[in-house]
Amino acid sequence: MKMTDIDIKSLIKNRKKTDLQTMISMFLIKFFTYSIVAVLFLILGKIVYEGSAVINRQFLTSAPQNNMTEGGIGPAIFGTLVVVFLMILFAVPVGIFAAIYMSEYAKDNVFNRILRVTVNNLAGVPSIVFGLFGLGFFVLFIGRGYDSIFGAGLFLGKPAMLWASATLAILVLPTIIVSSIEALRAVPRNQRIASLGLGASKWQTIKNVVLPQARPGILTGVILSISRGAGETAPLLFLGCAFFLPQLPVGYLDLGLFSIPMINPAEQFMYLSYHIFILATQSTNPTITMPIQYGTTMVLISIVILLNLTAVIFRYKFRQTMNEIKRV
Amino acid sequence: MERVNDLNKSPYAKSKSKKTLLKERIIKYFFTINSLVVIIIFTLIFVFLLQEGLKALDVIAIKDFVYKTVFENGEEGKLYQWYPTSEQPRFSLIPLILGSLLISIPATLISTVFGISVGIYLSEIASIKTREFLKPIIEIFAGIPTVVLGFFMLVVVASIFQDIFNPVNRLNAFLASIGLSFIIIPIISSLTEDAFNAVPKEIRMASYALGASKFQTVFRVLIPTAMSGLSASIILGFGRAIGETMIVLMASGNAAELSFELFRSARTMTATIAAELGEVSQDSAHYFALFFIGLVLFVITFILNMVAELILNRMRNKINY
């Protein structure tokens, strides 16, 4: 009888101790988590508060004036849109096709394992290294090579939009591949089996059964890669980002009788993220340019957050549909 | 029955199936080629860095990447300096590597505490509703462009820091570490959450059924079980910290000094490439030296990634058994 008495007492003591431990540790974990959330909102709040004062239609469309102390960021927005568009053009087909191979065709062999390791490692390469590669390979090797072979003078052998977007395309390739694979794998296996059982070929199954269902998931990856590309700065530092361009990089394609305006991808460009970097570090008069800087930051942040939110919603809906399908 | 047999034997059916087979094969090769492109690109990056980086060894001795011997007043001294543009260029990578570590190690430590806390909160404590609300917010945090964080550290946080810590330099290694941890916390937290979710439910139930408290379950059962996942996430976060450019370029002050002080300016390998590649003439010793730094960065991050992947693979195998 005495023994159990002691046991219960020590148990109660122990219980109190663990309760206290739990309380303190859970409080700390909660505190750390919510302080991160608070910091995020502080950063966003500060940028929105300062930025919204400058943003109007003129700011979004006009070019910088008076040594960047006045005017807007029109050319930077334009440059960002064009470079990201070209990037998507380069990266999305290769990324999605590679993902289809990896999830639908590949068996568990050496090639596929190397492929998986490659994609993972490509995602881990520092972005500045992509910049080195872009300058050394695209600009100096391919661009200069083209110029000297075809005697084009200095046409492609200089930092330009084309090379910037090609480099960004490599940078976002893993993002597209990984989320496309995830989307393709989410399509239930028995649907593939059913389609094959009905006599459809493998390609017909992929085209008519798998891809239509995986489409929202794949789109999520594309959206995420757009946001990643628009926010990236380091690789573009030496790939044709300009401090200031008075004119849009538009050339006229001469067709004899008439000429049509075309975006010239062999030109330099302005970029939103690079514009923020330049204004922050090389501004001639920081107090005057500060509002413009906050405005630019707010525009970039809004673009990136809107894209990310869209991706989050897309993925959420995609997962829900997939879960429903599985339940049926 | 006979009809079916006839159909299968008919030359039309045969030719069609041959045609579709050929088409199927072509389509398969098309996808294979596209994934081959990914491998080719990666190899190309490595080979190219190797080729340009190793050219540096033709112009600069390996020893010079560590220190430069100088004679002053008849005495021999070693200089660990990075002054690539002076008359007697010095290419020691020691201050740059030191700078990278001085910034990324504190950043990783801070992010480990916060990142793992967020991961535990999301997977073990938060209700489903809170999680659905918090996860997108953390993801948005991960999506903030690094240049924006760099700008914020440079303009807003640097001034606050100056008042609180009174640092030697306004822009210093610690400021850059804080900036870096903003991007590493989401990486560590999401991988931590994955690692915790991978722990089978039975283990949790068993722990609670034995009378363990939440604290005991999380710290004595779940963390040891998910340890490999956690360490992989920390390694990946560290790799990201070493490779990050914009935040350190803007917030660290960029002085290549041989110091261990957190509140002094520091210069990382990434920031060196970013700051100097634009002004360097092609095919100079300096140009190749920058590619050599790029090669070093590539190899470091490659090794860290491989180690993390090995750990994660082992974890997956363990849990499957």
XYZ file of C-alpha atoms in Angstrom:
649
model
C 0.000 0.000 0.000
C 2.777 2.349 0.915
C 4.571 1.652 -2.327
C 1.653 2.777 -4.479
C 1.298 5.897 -2.369
C 4.850 6.963 -3.187
C 4.352 6.048 -6.808
C 1.298 8.218 -7.172
C 3.017 11.125 -5.480
C 6.052 10.889 -7.733
C 3.756 10.471 -10.702
C 1.916 13.655 -9.861
C 5.204 15.467 -9.371
C 6.440 14.165 -12.682
C 3.195 15.152 -14.348
C 3.525 18.714 -13.105
C 7.080 18.894 -14.372
C 6.177 17.644 -17.839
C 3.182 19.954 -17.952
C 5.467 22.883 -17.294
C 7.947 21.658 -19.902
C 5.184 21.307 -22.452
C 3.785 24.722 -21.663
C 7.133 26.497 -21.973
C 8.290 24.686 -25.099
C 4.949 25.082 -26.865
C 4.903 28.757 -25.955
C 8.410 29.252 -27.370
C 7.571 27.422 -30.576
C 4.425 29.489 -31.006
C 6.326 32.655 -30.203
C 9.046 31.925 -32.780
C 6.486 31.081 -35.445
C 4.346 34.134 -34.945
C 7.343 36.455 -34.663
C 8.380 35.314 -38.144
C 4.882 36.066 -39.420
C 5.011 39.444 -37.672
C 8.363 40.289 -39.287
C 6.962 39.398 -42.688
C 3.996 41.701 -42.197
C 6.271 44.452 -40.892
C 8.414 44.273 -44.022
C 5.401 44.193 -46.334
C 3.656 46.914 -44.350
C 6.600 49.271 -44.513
C 6.994 48.752 -48.261
C 3.290 49.166 -48.977
C 3.032 52.217 -46.699
C 5.944 54.031 -48.325
C 5.355 52.682 -51.816
C 1.691 53.408 -52.255
C 2.368 57.137 -51.892
C 4.240 57.263 -55.193
C 2.402 54.776 -57.334
C 0.137 56.230 -59.960
C -0.415 55.730 -63.653
C 2.367 58.057 -64.640
C 4.853 56.295 -62.350
C 4.025 52.954 -63.894
C 4.360 54.080 -67.503
C 6.898 56.878 -67.822
C 10.668 56.565 -68.039
C 13.092 57.732 -65.336
C 14.124 61.358 -65.692
C 16.731 63.739 -64.297
C 19.317 61.174 -63.349
C 16.661 58.832 -61.877
C 15.407 61.377 -59.376
C 12.084 61.817 -61.164
C 9.798 59.934 -63.484
C 8.670 56.364 -63.359
C 9.645 52.815 -64.046
C 7.803 52.072 -67.298
C 10.836 50.675 -69.141
C 11.749 48.464 -66.185
C 8.270 46.907 -66.126
C 8.411 46.466 -69.888
C 11.860 44.843 -69.718
C 10.780 42.485 -66.949
C 7.719 41.383 -68.923
C 9.692 40.728 -72.114
C 12.557 38.859 -70.431
C 10.189 36.721 -68.367
C 8.096 35.976 -71.465
C 11.167 34.820 -73.392
C 12.289 32.808 -70.359
C 8.950 30.972 -70.266
C 9.255 30.293 -73.982
C 12.638 28.639 -73.435
C 12.027 26.846 -70.161
C 8.440 25.590 -70.194
C 8.544 23.137 -73.132
C 11.811 21.500 -72.089
C 10.737 21.430 -68.451
C 7.337 19.857 -69.046
C 8.603 17.336 -71.605
C 11.416 16.280 -69.290
C 8.893 15.936 -66.456
C 6.637 13.766 -68.640
C 9.598 11.529 -69.381
C 10.601 11.292 -65.733
C 7.143 10.515 -64.401
C 5.577 8.504 -67.255
C 8.303 6.767 -69.222
C 11.376 6.426 -67.045
C 12.077 3.128 -65.396
C 14.201 2.870 -62.299
C 17.499 2.757 -64.158
C 20.825 4.569 -64.017
C 19.795 7.232 -66.536
C 16.723 8.176 -64.561
C 18.638 8.278 -61.311
C 21.274 10.568 -62.832
C 18.444 12.716 -64.171
C 16.856 13.064 -60.734
C 20.181 13.916 -59.109
C 20.858 16.448 -61.870
C 17.536 18.218 -61.398
C 18.059 18.388 -57.628
C 21.551 19.743 -58.003
C 20.563 22.228 -60.683
C 18.106 23.641 -58.164
C 20.933 24.070 -55.676
C 23.402 25.875 -57.940
C 23.913 29.447 -56.647
C 22.202 31.966 -58.902
C 25.409 33.975 -59.358
C 27.015 30.895 -60.914
C 24.263 30.915 -63.534
C 25.309 34.506 -64.228
C 28.920 33.412 -64.755
C 27.738 30.669 -67.052
C 25.436 33.013 -68.961
C 28.181 35.533 -69.565
C 30.890 33.026 -70.388
C 28.846 30.576 -72.392
C 25.923 32.415 -73.971
C 27.434 35.847 -74.511
C 31.098 35.145 -75.115
C 30.995 31.632 -76.534
C 27.755 31.402 -78.517
C 27.188 35.126 -79.156
C 30.752 36.041 -80.103
C 31.043 32.776 -81.973
C 27.973 33.589 -84.058
C 29.246 37.093 -84.724
C 32.651 35.975 -85.903
C 31.330 33.130 -88.029
C 28.648 35.165 -89.762
C 30.582 38.440 -89.669
C 27.703 40.180 -87.927
C 29.879 42.761 -86.202
C 28.735 43.061 -82.624
C 25.244 41.686 -82.872
C 24.810 38.827 -80.393
C 28.202 38.887 -78.711
C 27.124 41.332 -76.033
C 24.968 41.114 -72.925
C 21.362 41.228 -74.087
C 17.770 40.292 -73.330
C 18.069 37.047 -75.253
C 20.935 35.767 -73.104
C 19.407 37.040 -69.879
C 16.203 35.122 -70.538
C 18.086 32.004 -71.641
C 20.054 32.063 -68.388
C 16.924 32.617 -66.318
C 15.309 29.736 -68.198
C 18.014 27.369 -66.938
C 17.575 28.789 -63.451
C 13.823 28.091 -63.307
C 13.979 24.729 -65.098
C 14.104 22.686 -61.847
C 11.081 24.570 -60.458
C 9.018 23.662 -63.521
C 10.222 20.059 -63.653
C 9.673 19.324 -59.956
C 6.144 20.730 -59.795
C 5.174 19.140 -63.126
C 6.341 15.750 -61.892
C 4.357 16.256 -58.691
C 1.268 17.140 -60.744
C 1.653 14.148 -63.063
C 2.203 11.742 -60.174
C -0.931 13.034 -58.460
C -3.069 11.559 -61.244
C -4.226 8.175 -59.881
C -2.556 5.102 -61.298
C -5.753 3.183 -61.924
C -6.880 5.828 -64.408
C -3.816 5.084 -66.495
C -4.466 1.362 -66.193
C -8.099 1.858 -67.207
C -7.108 3.868 -70.248
C -4.478 1.345 -71.312
C -6.973 -1.443 -70.690
C -9.438 0.181 -73.053
C -6.834 -0.166 -75.765
C -5.393 3.326 -75.752
C -1.704 3.593 -76.431
C 0.695 5.086 -73.928
C 0.813 8.448 -75.682
C -2.992 8.520 -76.028
C -3.241 7.833 -72.312
C -0.840 10.646 -71.463
C -2.460 13.074 -73.897
C -6.110 12.363 -73.125
C -6.139 11.145 -69.534
C -3.072 12.262 -67.602
C -2.217 15.691 -69.003
C -5.726 17.230 -68.853
C -5.964 16.349 -65.162
C -2.428 17.393 -64.331
C -2.767 20.716 -66.135
C -3.600 22.919 -63.107
C -0.698 21.405 -61.201
C 1.703 22.025 -64.073
C 0.416 25.578 -64.377
C 1.286 26.079 -60.700
C 4.909 25.320 -61.492
C 4.905 27.703 -64.445
C 3.457 30.510 -62.329
C 6.007 29.898 -59.571
C 8.821 29.988 -62.107
C 7.550 33.306 -63.505
C 7.617 34.796 -60.023
C 11.078 33.363 -59.388
C 12.383 34.760 -62.670
C 10.899 38.200 -62.110
C 12.478 38.447 -58.667
C 15.923 37.208 -59.614
C 18.763 39.726 -59.829
C 22.166 38.163 -59.318
C 22.504 36.328 -62.645
C 21.340 39.390 -64.568
C 23.997 41.729 -63.171
C 26.261 41.176 -66.143
C 23.754 40.000 -68.707
C 22.540 43.270 -70.127
C 20.618 44.934 -67.339
C 20.928 48.650 -67.914
C 21.144 51.398 -65.358
C 19.053 53.627 -67.542
C 17.705 53.314 -71.064
C 16.048 56.338 -72.628
C 14.192 54.214 -75.147
C 12.451 50.890 -75.096
C 14.503 48.121 -76.676
C 12.325 48.161 -79.764
C 13.746 47.762 -83.237
C 12.046 48.126 -86.605
C 11.968 45.080 -88.803
C 12.451 46.453 -92.300
C 10.288 44.676 -94.846
C 10.999 46.960 -97.795
C 7.629 48.630 -98.262
C 6.913 49.097 -94.585
C 8.553 48.303 -91.301
C 6.966 46.754 -88.234
C 8.064 47.545 -84.689
C 9.539 44.541 -82.952
C 11.111 43.959 -79.580
C 14.778 43.485 -80.254
C 16.086 40.695 -78.035
C 19.697 41.612 -78.864
C 19.357 44.863 -76.943
C 19.976 45.800 -73.339
C 17.013 46.194 -71.026
C 15.867 47.572 -67.708
C 14.688 45.156 -65.034
C 12.619 45.854 -61.934
C 14.785 43.949 -59.464
C 17.989 45.384 -60.928
C 16.450 48.840 -60.738
C 15.908 48.361 -56.990
C 19.512 47.224 -56.592
C 20.883 50.207 -58.512
C 18.719 52.717 -56.681
C 19.709 51.236 -53.324
C 23.440 51.127 -53.908
C 24.375 53.673 -56.565
C 21.861 56.430 -56.176
C 23.247 59.924 -56.625
C 20.911 61.326 -54.005
C 19.376 58.698 -51.737
C 16.901 61.003 -49.988
C 15.326 62.095 -53.272
C 15.288 58.662 -54.900
C 13.954 56.862 -51.812
C 10.238 57.240 -52.695
C 10.896 55.965 -56.221
C 12.742 53.054 -54.717
C 9.891 52.128 -52.421
C 7.498 52.473 -55.346
C 9.597 50.132 -57.495
C 9.880 47.646 -54.640
C 6.142 47.698 -54.116
C 5.467 47.042 -57.796
C 7.877 44.082 -57.821
C 6.565 42.682 -54.534
C 2.956 42.980 -55.717
C 3.738 41.115 -58.927
C 5.603 38.353 -57.107
C 3.060 37.956 -54.296
C 0.099 37.955 -56.671
C 1.761 35.243 -58.744
C 2.617 33.194 -55.653
C -0.889 33.533 -54.243
C -2.355 32.391 -57.566
C -0.024 29.417 -57.484
C -1.010 28.583 -53.912
C -4.718 28.722 -54.754
C -4.205 26.684 -57.914
C -2.299 24.024 -56.029
C -4.869 23.914 -53.239
C -7.707 23.403 -55.722
C -5.683 20.871 -57.678
C -4.997 18.811 -54.560
C -8.635 18.924 -53.557
C -9.793 17.671 -56.957
C -7.198 14.936 -56.896
C -8.311 13.858 -53.420
C -11.920 13.770 -54.583
C -10.997 11.650 -57.574
C -9.104 9.263 -55.350
C -12.036 8.998 -52.960
C -14.370 8.081 -55.836
C -15.030 -15.417 -82.992
C -13.895 -15.952 -86.529
C -14.574 -12.402 -87.412
C -12.321 -11.132 -84.669
C -9.623 -13.441 -85.765
C -10.030 -12.212 -89.285
C -9.757 -8.630 -88.217
C -6.579 -9.272 -86.296
C -5.092 -11.039 -89.242
C -6.097 -8.394 -91.737
C -3.183 -6.445 -93.199
C -4.915 -3.190 -92.217
C -4.803 -3.959 -88.487
C -1.200 -5.032 -88.693
C -0.016 -1.976 -90.569
C -1.901 0.293 -88.202
C -0.405 -1.228 -85.115
C 3.056 -0.975 -86.646
C 2.418 2.646 -87.449
C 1.241 3.434 -83.906
C 4.176 1.533 -82.481
C 6.566 3.645 -84.495
C 4.745 6.795 -83.452
C 4.845 5.734 -79.808
C 8.540 5.094 -80.043
C 9.241 8.461 -81.669
C 7.236 10.230 -78.958
C 9.137 8.398 -76.250
C 12.466 9.384 -77.787
C 11.272 12.973 -78.027
C 10.648 13.103 -74.282
C 13.918 11.307 -73.580
C 15.818 13.878 -75.621
C 14.214 16.683 -73.636
C 15.319 15.200 -70.358
C 18.739 14.624 -71.876
C 18.846 18.376 -72.493
C 18.609 18.936 -68.730
C 21.604 16.678 -68.099
C 23.531 18.315 -70.932
C 22.887 21.797 -69.539
C 24.068 20.789 -66.084
C 27.194 19.109 -67.477
C 27.833 22.137 -69.658
C 27.741 24.450 -66.645
C 30.199 22.258 -64.780
C 32.555 21.707 -67.722
C 32.488 25.372 -68.594
C 33.278 26.494 -65.049
C 35.996 23.861 -64.868
C 37.545 24.992 -68.137
C 37.501 28.713 -67.352
C 38.281 28.269 -63.667
C 41.260 25.993 -64.218
C 42.717 28.497 -66.689
C 43.269 30.624 -63.603
C 45.799 28.054 -62.437
C 47.905 28.786 -65.533
C 48.248 32.437 -64.558
C 48.006 32.210 -60.785
C 49.800 29.606 -58.733
C 47.629 27.528 -56.401
C 49.684 28.847 -53.505
C 48.675 32.402 -54.465
C 45.028 31.497 -53.915
C 45.973 30.971 -50.277
C 48.575 33.640 -49.553
C 51.103 35.865 -51.228
C 54.666 35.978 -49.975
C 56.040 39.477 -49.669
C 59.429 40.775 -48.612
C 59.408 43.771 -46.371
C 62.501 45.133 -44.644
C 64.261 41.914 -45.484
C 61.615 39.869 -43.704
C 59.386 37.372 -45.363
C 55.684 37.790 -44.682
C 52.481 36.163 -45.846
C 49.591 38.260 -47.056
C 46.113 36.785 -46.986
C 44.442 39.416 -49.105
C 42.111 39.751 -52.024
C 43.330 42.716 -54.060
C 42.984 41.560 -57.650
C 43.316 44.995 -59.236
C 46.359 46.379 -57.473
C 49.750 46.549 -59.202
C 50.849 43.419 -57.458
C 47.566 41.555 -57.525
C 46.812 39.363 -54.544
C 44.319 36.554 -55.062
C 43.990 34.940 -51.669
C 40.567 33.312 -51.322
C 40.930 32.987 -47.554
C 39.216 36.293 -46.632
C 36.374 35.536 -49.060
C 35.791 32.011 -47.771
C 36.023 33.339 -44.230
C 33.499 36.062 -45.087
C 31.116 33.503 -46.588
C 31.330 31.346 -43.472
C 31.134 34.300 -41.083
C 27.823 35.268 -42.664
C 26.255 31.924 -43.502
C 26.993 30.034 -40.279
C 25.153 32.506 -37.980
C 22.400 32.715 -40.583
C 22.027 28.936 -40.565
C 22.017 28.815 -36.751
C 19.312 31.475 -36.471
C 17.267 29.817 -39.206
C 17.603 26.407 -37.584
C 15.981 27.633 -34.366
C 13.196 29.519 -36.117
C 12.767 27.153 -39.057
C 12.439 24.016 -36.940
C 10.059 25.829 -34.575
C 7.833 26.797 -37.480
C 8.032 23.247 -38.838
C 7.056 21.734 -35.474
C 4.262 24.242 -35.046
C 2.820 23.539 -38.479
C 2.969 19.761 -38.280
C 2.358 19.034 -34.569
C 0.634 21.907 -32.825
C -1.383 24.083 -35.177
C -4.971 23.185 -35.965
C -5.797 22.423 -39.597
C -7.328 25.861 -39.981
C -4.255 27.680 -38.648
C -2.031 25.581 -40.854
C -4.020 26.380 -43.983
C -3.638 30.036 -43.078
C 0.041 29.981 -42.081
C 1.482 27.806 -44.831
C 0.730 30.214 -47.692
C 2.161 33.063 -45.603
C 5.429 31.200 -45.092
C 5.458 30.375 -48.799
C 5.041 34.054 -49.628
C 7.954 34.794 -47.332
C 10.021 32.332 -49.336
C 8.986 34.110 -52.522
C 10.108 37.619 -51.593
C 12.859 38.580 -54.048
C 16.261 38.631 -52.369
C 16.964 42.080 -53.750
C 13.984 43.404 -51.790
C 15.285 41.847 -48.574
C 18.735 43.266 -49.300
C 17.280 46.699 -49.837
C 15.249 46.421 -46.648
C 18.281 45.399 -44.616
C 20.354 48.175 -46.161
C 17.863 50.978 -45.694
C 15.673 50.122 -42.711
C 17.261 47.445 -40.527
C 20.824 48.825 -40.762
C 19.751 52.046 -39.042
C 17.896 50.178 -36.287
C 20.942 47.970 -35.774
C 23.217 50.938 -35.496
C 21.185 52.219 -32.571
C 20.978 48.865 -30.782
C 24.347 47.165 -31.298
C 26.570 50.108 -32.202
C 28.543 47.990 -34.708
C 32.039 48.780 -36.022
C 30.670 49.156 -39.538
C 27.120 50.166 -40.370
C 26.909 47.327 -42.872
C 28.300 44.178 -41.337
C 28.321 40.401 -41.360
C 25.608 40.085 -38.723
C 23.206 42.299 -40.666
C 23.723 40.098 -43.714
C 23.167 36.968 -41.581
C 19.816 38.277 -40.386
C 18.832 39.096 -43.969
C 19.905 35.635 -45.119
C 17.957 33.886 -42.397
C 14.722 35.327 -43.845
C 15.189 33.179 -46.937
C 16.551 30.103 -45.153
C 13.824 29.863 -42.491
C 11.150 28.920 -45.073
C 13.461 26.285 -46.590
C 14.209 24.665 -43.232
C 10.625 24.943 -41.983
C 9.038 23.299 -45.014
C 11.577 20.460 -45.025
C 11.134 20.016 -41.261
C 7.401 19.762 -41.734
C 7.905 17.122 -44.419
C 10.245 15.189 -42.145
C 7.721 15.242 -39.284
C 4.869 14.249 -41.558
C 6.918 11.299 -42.747
C 7.035 9.898 -39.206
C 4.337 7.197 -39.023
C 1.273 8.048 -36.960
C 1.659 4.890 -34.877
C 4.853 6.201 -33.296
C 3.055 9.322 -32.074
C 0.105 7.316 -30.800
C 2.387 4.906 -28.985
C 4.198 7.764 -27.317
C 0.991 9.432 -26.117
C -0.472 6.103 -25.046
C 2.542 5.503 -22.809
C 1.643 8.718 -21.039
C 4.242 10.981 -22.616
C 3.479 14.685 -22.700
C 3.511 16.740 -25.867
C 6.984 18.008 -24.984
C 8.277 14.485 -24.486
C 6.646 13.257 -27.688
C 8.054 16.066 -29.797
C 11.546 16.296 -28.323
C 12.236 12.712 -27.257
C 10.377 10.769 -29.936
C 9.658 12.821 -33.045
C 12.854 14.846 -33.299
C 15.151 11.794 -32.929
C 13.032 9.897 -35.464
C 13.023 12.768 -37.943
C 16.654 13.664 -37.248
C 17.945 12.738 -40.686
C 15.306 14.899 -42.351
C 16.115 17.778 -40.039
C 19.838 17.569 -40.669
C 19.245 17.400 -44.419
C 17.132 20.557 -44.196
C 19.866 22.361 -42.253
C 22.500 21.288 -44.792
C 20.329 22.494 -47.681
C 19.717 25.782 -45.883
C 23.443 26.215 -45.346
C 24.069 25.560 -49.034
C 21.530 28.204 -49.932
C 23.181 30.649 -47.524
C 26.616 30.125 -49.069
C 25.212 30.654 -52.563
C 23.003 33.666 -51.915
C 24.213 36.853 -53.558
C 21.987 39.913 -53.430
C 21.428 40.143 -49.669
C 25.111 39.798 -48.820
C 26.113 42.107 -51.640
C 23.868 44.854 -50.280
C 24.066 44.324 -46.522
C 27.525 42.976 -45.692
C 29.610 46.044 -46.507
C 31.870 44.093 -48.889
C 35.231 44.730 -47.259
C 37.497 41.732 -47.751
C 39.100 41.647 -44.328
C 40.610 38.810 -42.395
C 38.455 39.185 -39.327
C 36.243 36.997 -37.222
C 34.106 39.797 -35.868
C 30.421 39.660 -36.581
C 29.967 43.418 -36.469
C 32.597 44.190 -39.082
C 32.186 44.339 -42.822
C 32.727 41.069 -44.596
C 32.895 40.008 -48.180
C 31.583 36.713 -49.512
C 32.607 34.733 -52.565
C 29.266 35.384 -54.261
C 29.402 39.140 -53.674
C 32.936 39.241 -55.065
C 31.810 37.722 -58.346
C 28.782 40.008 -58.483
C 30.737 43.162 -57.787
C 33.758 42.530 -59.959
C 32.746 40.534 -63.007
C 31.140 43.534 -64.687
C 34.354 45.538 -64.697
C 36.917 42.892 -65.470
C 38.494 42.530 -68.896
C 38.004 39.187 -70.536
C 40.851 36.660 -70.403
C 42.709 38.504 -67.666
C 43.995 36.712 -64.575
C 41.279 38.449 -62.567
C 38.570 37.180 -64.946
C 39.734 33.582 -64.570
C 40.103 34.009 -60.815
C 36.417 34.969 -60.624
C 35.489 31.851 -62.581
C 37.650 29.881 -60.172
C 35.578 31.268 -57.295
C 32.471 30.248 -59.230
C 33.882 26.747 -59.560
C 34.580 26.598 -55.818
C 31.001 27.710 -55.091
C 29.595 25.172 -57.532
C 31.593 22.329 -55.968
C 30.654 23.343 -52.401
C 26.928 23.518 -53.127
C 27.114 20.310 -55.175
C 28.681 18.415 -52.281
C 26.186 19.836 -49.762
C 23.278 18.880 -52.034
C 24.575 15.366 -52.531
C 25.061 14.847 -48.797
C 21.532 16.114 -48.079
C 20.113 13.862 -50.770
C 21.954 10.817 -49.436
C 20.596 11.506 -45.951
C 17.058 11.955 -47.295
C 17.288 8.745 -49.321
C 18.400 6.814 -46.273
C 15.520 8.285 -44.306
C 13.011 7.271 -46.987
C 14.354 3.729 -47.042
C 14.235 3.505 -43.266
C 10.642 4.668 -43.070
C 9.569 2.309 -45.847
C 10.812 -0.693 -43.911
